[in-house]
mmCIF file with all atom_site columns, C-alpha atoms in Angstrom:
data_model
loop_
_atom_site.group_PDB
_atom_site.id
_atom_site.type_symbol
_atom_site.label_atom_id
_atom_site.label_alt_id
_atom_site.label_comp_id
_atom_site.label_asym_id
_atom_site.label_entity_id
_atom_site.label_seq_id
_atom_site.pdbx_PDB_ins_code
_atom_site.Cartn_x
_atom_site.Cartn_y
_atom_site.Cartn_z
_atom_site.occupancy
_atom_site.B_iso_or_equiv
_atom_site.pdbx_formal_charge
_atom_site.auth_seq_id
_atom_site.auth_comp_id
_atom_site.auth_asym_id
_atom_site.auth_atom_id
_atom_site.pdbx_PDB_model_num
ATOM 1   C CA . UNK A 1 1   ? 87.569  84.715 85.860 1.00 0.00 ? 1   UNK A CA 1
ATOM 2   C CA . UNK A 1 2   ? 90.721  86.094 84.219 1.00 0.00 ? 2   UNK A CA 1
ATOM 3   C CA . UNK A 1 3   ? 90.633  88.277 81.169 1.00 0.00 ? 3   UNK A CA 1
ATOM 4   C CA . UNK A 1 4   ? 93.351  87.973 78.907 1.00 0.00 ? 4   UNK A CA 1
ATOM 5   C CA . UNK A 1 5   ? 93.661  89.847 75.384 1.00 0.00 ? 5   UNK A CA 1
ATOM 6   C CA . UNK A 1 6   ? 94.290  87.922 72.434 1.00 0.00 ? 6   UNK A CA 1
ATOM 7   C CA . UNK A 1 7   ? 97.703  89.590 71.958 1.00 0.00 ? 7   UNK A CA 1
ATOM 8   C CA . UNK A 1 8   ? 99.395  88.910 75.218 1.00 0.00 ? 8   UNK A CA 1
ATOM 9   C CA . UNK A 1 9   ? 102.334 86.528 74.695 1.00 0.00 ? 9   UNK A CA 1
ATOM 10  C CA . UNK A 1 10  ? 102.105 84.112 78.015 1.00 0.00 ? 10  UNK A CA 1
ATOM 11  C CA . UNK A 1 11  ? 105.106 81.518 78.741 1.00 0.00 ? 11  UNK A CA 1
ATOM 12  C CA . UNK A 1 12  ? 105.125 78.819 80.186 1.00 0.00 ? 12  UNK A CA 1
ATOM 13  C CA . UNK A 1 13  ? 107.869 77.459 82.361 1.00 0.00 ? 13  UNK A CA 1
ATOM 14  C CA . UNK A 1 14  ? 108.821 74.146 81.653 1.00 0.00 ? 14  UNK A CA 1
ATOM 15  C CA . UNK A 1 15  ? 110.421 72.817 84.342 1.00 0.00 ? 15  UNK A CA 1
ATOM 16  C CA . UNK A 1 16  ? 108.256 72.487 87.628 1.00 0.00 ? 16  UNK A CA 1
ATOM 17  C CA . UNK A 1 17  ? 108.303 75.184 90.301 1.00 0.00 ? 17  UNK A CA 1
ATOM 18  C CA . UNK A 1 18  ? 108.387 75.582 94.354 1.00 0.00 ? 18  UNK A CA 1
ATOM 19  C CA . UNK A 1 19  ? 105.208 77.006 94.601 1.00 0.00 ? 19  UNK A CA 1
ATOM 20  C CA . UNK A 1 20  ? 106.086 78.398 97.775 1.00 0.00 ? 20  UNK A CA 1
ATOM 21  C CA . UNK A 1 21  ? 108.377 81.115 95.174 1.00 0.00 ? 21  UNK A CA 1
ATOM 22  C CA . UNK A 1 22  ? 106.465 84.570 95.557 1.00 0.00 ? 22  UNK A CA 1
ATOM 23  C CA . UNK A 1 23  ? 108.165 87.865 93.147 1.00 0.00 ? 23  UNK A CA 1
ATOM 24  C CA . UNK A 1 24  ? 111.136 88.199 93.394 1.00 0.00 ? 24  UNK A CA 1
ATOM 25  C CA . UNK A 1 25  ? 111.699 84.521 93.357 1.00 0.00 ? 25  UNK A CA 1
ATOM 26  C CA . UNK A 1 26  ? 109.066 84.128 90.001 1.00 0.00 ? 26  UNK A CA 1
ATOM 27  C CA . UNK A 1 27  ? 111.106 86.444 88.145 1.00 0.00 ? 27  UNK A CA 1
ATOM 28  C CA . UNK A 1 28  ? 114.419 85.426 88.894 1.00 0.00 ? 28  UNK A CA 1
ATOM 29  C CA . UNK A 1 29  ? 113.353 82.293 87.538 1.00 0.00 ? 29  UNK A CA 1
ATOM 30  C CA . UNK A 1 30  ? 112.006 84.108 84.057 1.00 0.00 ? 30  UNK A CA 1
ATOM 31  C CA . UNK A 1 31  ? 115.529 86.323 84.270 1.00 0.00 ? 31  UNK A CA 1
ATOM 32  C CA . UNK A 1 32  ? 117.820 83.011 84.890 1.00 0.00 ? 32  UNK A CA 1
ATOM 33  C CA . UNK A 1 33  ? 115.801 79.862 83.563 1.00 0.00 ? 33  UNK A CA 1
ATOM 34  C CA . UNK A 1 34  ? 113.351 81.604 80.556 1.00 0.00 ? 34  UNK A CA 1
ATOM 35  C CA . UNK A 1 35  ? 116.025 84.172 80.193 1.00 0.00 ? 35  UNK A CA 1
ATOM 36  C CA . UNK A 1 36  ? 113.137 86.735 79.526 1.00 0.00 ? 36  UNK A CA 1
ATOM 37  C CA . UNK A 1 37  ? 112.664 90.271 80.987 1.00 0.00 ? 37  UNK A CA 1
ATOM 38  C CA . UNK A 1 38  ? 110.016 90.145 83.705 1.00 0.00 ? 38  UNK A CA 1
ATOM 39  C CA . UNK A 1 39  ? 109.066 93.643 83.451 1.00 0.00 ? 39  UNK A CA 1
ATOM 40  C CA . UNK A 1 40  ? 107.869 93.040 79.795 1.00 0.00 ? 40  UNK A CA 1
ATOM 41  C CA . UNK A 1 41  ? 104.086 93.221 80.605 1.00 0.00 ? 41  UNK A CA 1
ATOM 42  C CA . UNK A 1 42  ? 104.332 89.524 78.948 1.00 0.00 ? 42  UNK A CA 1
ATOM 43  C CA . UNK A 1 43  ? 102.730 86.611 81.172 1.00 0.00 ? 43  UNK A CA 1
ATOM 44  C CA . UNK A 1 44  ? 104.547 84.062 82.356 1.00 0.00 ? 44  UNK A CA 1
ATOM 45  C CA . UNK A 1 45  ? 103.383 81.037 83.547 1.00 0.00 ? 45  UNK A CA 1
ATOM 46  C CA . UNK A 1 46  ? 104.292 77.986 86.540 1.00 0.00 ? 46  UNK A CA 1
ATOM 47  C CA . UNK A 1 47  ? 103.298 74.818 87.581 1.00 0.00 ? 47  UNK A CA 1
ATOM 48  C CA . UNK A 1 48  ? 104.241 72.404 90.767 1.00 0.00 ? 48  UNK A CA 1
ATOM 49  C CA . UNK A 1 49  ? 105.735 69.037 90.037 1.00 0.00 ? 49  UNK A CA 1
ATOM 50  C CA . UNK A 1 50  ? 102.716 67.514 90.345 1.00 0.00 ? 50  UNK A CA 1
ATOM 51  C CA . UNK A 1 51  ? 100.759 70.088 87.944 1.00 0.00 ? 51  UNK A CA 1
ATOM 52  C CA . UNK A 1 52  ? 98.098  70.885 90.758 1.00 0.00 ? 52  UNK A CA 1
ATOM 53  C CA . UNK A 1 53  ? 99.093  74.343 91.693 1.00 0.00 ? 53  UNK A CA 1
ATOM 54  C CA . UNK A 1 54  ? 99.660  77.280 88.489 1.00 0.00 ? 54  UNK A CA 1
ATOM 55  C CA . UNK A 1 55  ? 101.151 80.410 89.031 1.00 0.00 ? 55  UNK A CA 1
ATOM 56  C CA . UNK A 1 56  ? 101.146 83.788 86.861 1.00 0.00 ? 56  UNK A CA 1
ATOM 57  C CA . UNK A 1 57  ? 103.459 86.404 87.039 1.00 0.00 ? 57  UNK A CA 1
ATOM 58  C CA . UNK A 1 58  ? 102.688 90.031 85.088 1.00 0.00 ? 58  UNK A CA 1
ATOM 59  C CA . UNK A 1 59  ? 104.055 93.442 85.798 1.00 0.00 ? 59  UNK A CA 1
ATOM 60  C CA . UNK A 1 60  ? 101.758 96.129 85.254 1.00 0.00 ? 60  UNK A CA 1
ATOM 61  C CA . UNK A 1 61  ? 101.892 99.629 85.799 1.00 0.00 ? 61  UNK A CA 1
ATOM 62  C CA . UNK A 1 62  ? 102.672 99.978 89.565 1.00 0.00 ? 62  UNK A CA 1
ATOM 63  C CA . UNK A 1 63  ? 104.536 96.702 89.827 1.00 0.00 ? 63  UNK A CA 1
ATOM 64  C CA . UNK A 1 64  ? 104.017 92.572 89.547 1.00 0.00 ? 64  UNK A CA 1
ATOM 65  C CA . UNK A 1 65  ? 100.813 91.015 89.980 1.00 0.00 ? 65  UNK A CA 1
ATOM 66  C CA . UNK A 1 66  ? 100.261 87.211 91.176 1.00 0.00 ? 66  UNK A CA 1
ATOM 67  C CA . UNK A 1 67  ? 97.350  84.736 89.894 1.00 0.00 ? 67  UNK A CA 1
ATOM 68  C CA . UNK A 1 68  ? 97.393  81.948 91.760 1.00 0.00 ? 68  UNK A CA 1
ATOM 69  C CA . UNK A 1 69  ? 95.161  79.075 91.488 1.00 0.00 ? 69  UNK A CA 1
ATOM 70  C CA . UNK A 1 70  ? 95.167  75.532 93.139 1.00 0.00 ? 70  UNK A CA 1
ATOM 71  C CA . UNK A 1 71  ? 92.696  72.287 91.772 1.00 0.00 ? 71  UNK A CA 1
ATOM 72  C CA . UNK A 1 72  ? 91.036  70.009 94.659 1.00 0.00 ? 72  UNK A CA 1
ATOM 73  C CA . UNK A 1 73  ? 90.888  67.443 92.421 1.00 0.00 ? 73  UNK A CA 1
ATOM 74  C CA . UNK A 1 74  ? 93.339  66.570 89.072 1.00 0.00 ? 74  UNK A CA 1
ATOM 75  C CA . UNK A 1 75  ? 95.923  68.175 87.433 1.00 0.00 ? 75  UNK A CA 1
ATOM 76  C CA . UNK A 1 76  ? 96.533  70.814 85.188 1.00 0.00 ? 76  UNK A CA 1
ATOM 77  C CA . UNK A 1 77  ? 97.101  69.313 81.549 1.00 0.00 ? 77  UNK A CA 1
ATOM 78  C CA . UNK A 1 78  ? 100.013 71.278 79.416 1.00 0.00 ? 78  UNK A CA 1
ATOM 79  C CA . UNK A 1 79  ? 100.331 71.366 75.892 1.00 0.00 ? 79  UNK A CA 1
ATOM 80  C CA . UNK A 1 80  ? 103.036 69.238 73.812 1.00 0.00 ? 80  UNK A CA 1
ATOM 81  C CA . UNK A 1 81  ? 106.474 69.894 74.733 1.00 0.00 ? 81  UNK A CA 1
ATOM 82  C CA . UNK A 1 82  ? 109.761 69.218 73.112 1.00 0.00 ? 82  UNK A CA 1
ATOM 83  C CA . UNK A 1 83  ? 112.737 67.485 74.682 1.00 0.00 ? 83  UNK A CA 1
ATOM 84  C CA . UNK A 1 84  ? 115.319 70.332 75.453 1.00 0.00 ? 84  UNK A CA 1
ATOM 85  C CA . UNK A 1 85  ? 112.351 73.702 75.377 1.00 0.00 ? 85  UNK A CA 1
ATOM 86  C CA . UNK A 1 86  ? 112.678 75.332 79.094 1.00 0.00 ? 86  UNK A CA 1
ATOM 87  C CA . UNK A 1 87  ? 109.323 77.527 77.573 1.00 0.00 ? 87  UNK A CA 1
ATOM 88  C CA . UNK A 1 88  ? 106.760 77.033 75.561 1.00 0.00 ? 88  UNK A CA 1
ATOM 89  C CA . UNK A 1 89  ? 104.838 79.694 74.095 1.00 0.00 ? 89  UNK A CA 1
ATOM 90  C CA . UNK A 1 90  ? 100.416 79.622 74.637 1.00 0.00 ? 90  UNK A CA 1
ATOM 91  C CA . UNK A 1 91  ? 97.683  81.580 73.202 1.00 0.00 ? 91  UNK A CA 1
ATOM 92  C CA . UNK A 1 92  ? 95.317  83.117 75.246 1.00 0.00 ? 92  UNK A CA 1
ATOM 93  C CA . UNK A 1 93  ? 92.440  80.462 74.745 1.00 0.00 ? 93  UNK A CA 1
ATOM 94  C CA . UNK A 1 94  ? 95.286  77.553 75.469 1.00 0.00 ? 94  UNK A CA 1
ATOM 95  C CA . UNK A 1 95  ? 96.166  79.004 78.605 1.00 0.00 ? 95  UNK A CA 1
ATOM 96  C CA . UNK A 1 96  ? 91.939  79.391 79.943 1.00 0.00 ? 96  UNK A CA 1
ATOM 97  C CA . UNK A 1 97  ? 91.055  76.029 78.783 1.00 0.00 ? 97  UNK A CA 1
ATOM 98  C CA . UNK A 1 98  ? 94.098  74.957 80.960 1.00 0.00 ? 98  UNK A CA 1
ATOM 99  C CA . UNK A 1 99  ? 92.572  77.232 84.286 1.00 0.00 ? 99  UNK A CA 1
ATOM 100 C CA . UNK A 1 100 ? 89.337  75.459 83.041 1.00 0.00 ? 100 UNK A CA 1
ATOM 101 C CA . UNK A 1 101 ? 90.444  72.107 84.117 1.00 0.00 ? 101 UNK A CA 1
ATOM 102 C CA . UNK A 1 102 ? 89.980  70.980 80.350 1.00 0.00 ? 102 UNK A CA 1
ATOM 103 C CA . UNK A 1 103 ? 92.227  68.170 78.814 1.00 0.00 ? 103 UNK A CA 1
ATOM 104 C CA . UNK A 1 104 ? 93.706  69.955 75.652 1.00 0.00 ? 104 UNK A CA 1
ATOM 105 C CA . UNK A 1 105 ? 94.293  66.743 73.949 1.00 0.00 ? 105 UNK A CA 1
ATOM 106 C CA . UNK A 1 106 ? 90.716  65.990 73.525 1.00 0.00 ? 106 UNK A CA 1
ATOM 107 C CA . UNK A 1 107 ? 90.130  69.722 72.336 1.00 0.00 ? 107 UNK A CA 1
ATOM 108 C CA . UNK A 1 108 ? 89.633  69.864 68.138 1.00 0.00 ? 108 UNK A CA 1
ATOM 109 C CA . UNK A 1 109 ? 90.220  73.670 67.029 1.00 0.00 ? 109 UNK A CA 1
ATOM 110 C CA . UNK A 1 110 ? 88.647  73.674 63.529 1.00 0.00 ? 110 UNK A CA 1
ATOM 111 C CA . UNK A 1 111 ? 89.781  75.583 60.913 1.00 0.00 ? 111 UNK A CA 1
ATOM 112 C CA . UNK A 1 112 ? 87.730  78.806 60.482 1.00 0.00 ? 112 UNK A CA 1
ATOM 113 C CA . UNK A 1 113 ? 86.795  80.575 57.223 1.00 0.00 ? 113 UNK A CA 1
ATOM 114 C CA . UNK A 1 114 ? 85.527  84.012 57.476 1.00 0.00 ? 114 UNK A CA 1
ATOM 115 C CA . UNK A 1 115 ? 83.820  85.151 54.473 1.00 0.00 ? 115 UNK A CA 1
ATOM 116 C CA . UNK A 1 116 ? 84.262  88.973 53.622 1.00 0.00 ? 116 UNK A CA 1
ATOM 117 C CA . UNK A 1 117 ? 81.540  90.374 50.933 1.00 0.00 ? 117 UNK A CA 1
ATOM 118 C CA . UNK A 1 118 ? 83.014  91.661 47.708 1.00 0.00 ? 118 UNK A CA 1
ATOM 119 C CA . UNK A 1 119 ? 82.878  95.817 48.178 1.00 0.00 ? 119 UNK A CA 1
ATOM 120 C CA . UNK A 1 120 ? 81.579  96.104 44.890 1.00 0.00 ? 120 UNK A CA 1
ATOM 121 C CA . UNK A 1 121 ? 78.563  93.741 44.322 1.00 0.00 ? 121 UNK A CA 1
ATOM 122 C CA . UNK A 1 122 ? 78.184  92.507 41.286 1.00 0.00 ? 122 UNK A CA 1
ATOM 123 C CA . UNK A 1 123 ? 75.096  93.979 38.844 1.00 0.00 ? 123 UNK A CA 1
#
């Protein structure tokens, strides 16, 4: 499994990609299409036309690093997008429930409350 910290900014091309692309060909798409720099050490994420192949791209230290990962059976489901975006922006959790195979429209994030004690209790 992949680990991704919570403050990683991954995007997500829009438009579908030849999967066959490898480096160079990944980020000249994020230079040219997502007009994004990709030696950032941000994530940036593909998909095939018909959303059963996904494809990361990340520099790190010593140079880019591929994740590649192709379903037997279904497709990958993507978040909402607006008419026009070439990118959309995911959180970390968005991104592995997509790798999971799970349909984000059926996911419900609830609100979460986090209760911090008063420093000074009351006497």
């Amino acid at each position: 499994m992949l680990t991704i910290p919570p403050n990683l900014r991954i995007h997500l091309a829009v438009a579908p990609c030849d999967m066959r692309k490898s480096f160079r060909g990944l980020s000249g798409i994020v230079r040219e299409k997502l007009r994004a720099d990709p030696l950032s050490g941000h994530v940036f994420c593909f998909v095939n036309r018909r959303r059963t192949m996904l494809k990361l791209l990340v520099h790190v230290r010593s140079g880019y690093a591929i994740y590649y990962r192709r379903l037997s059976r279904g497709t990958f489901q993507l978040p909402p997008i607006d008419e026009g975006q070439t990118q959309v922006l995911l959180d970390p959790a968005t991104l592995t429930l997509m790798l999971e195979g799970i349909d984000l429209r059926s996911v419900k994030r609830r609100l979460r409350h986090i209760h911090h004690p008063s420093p000074h209790p009351e006497s």
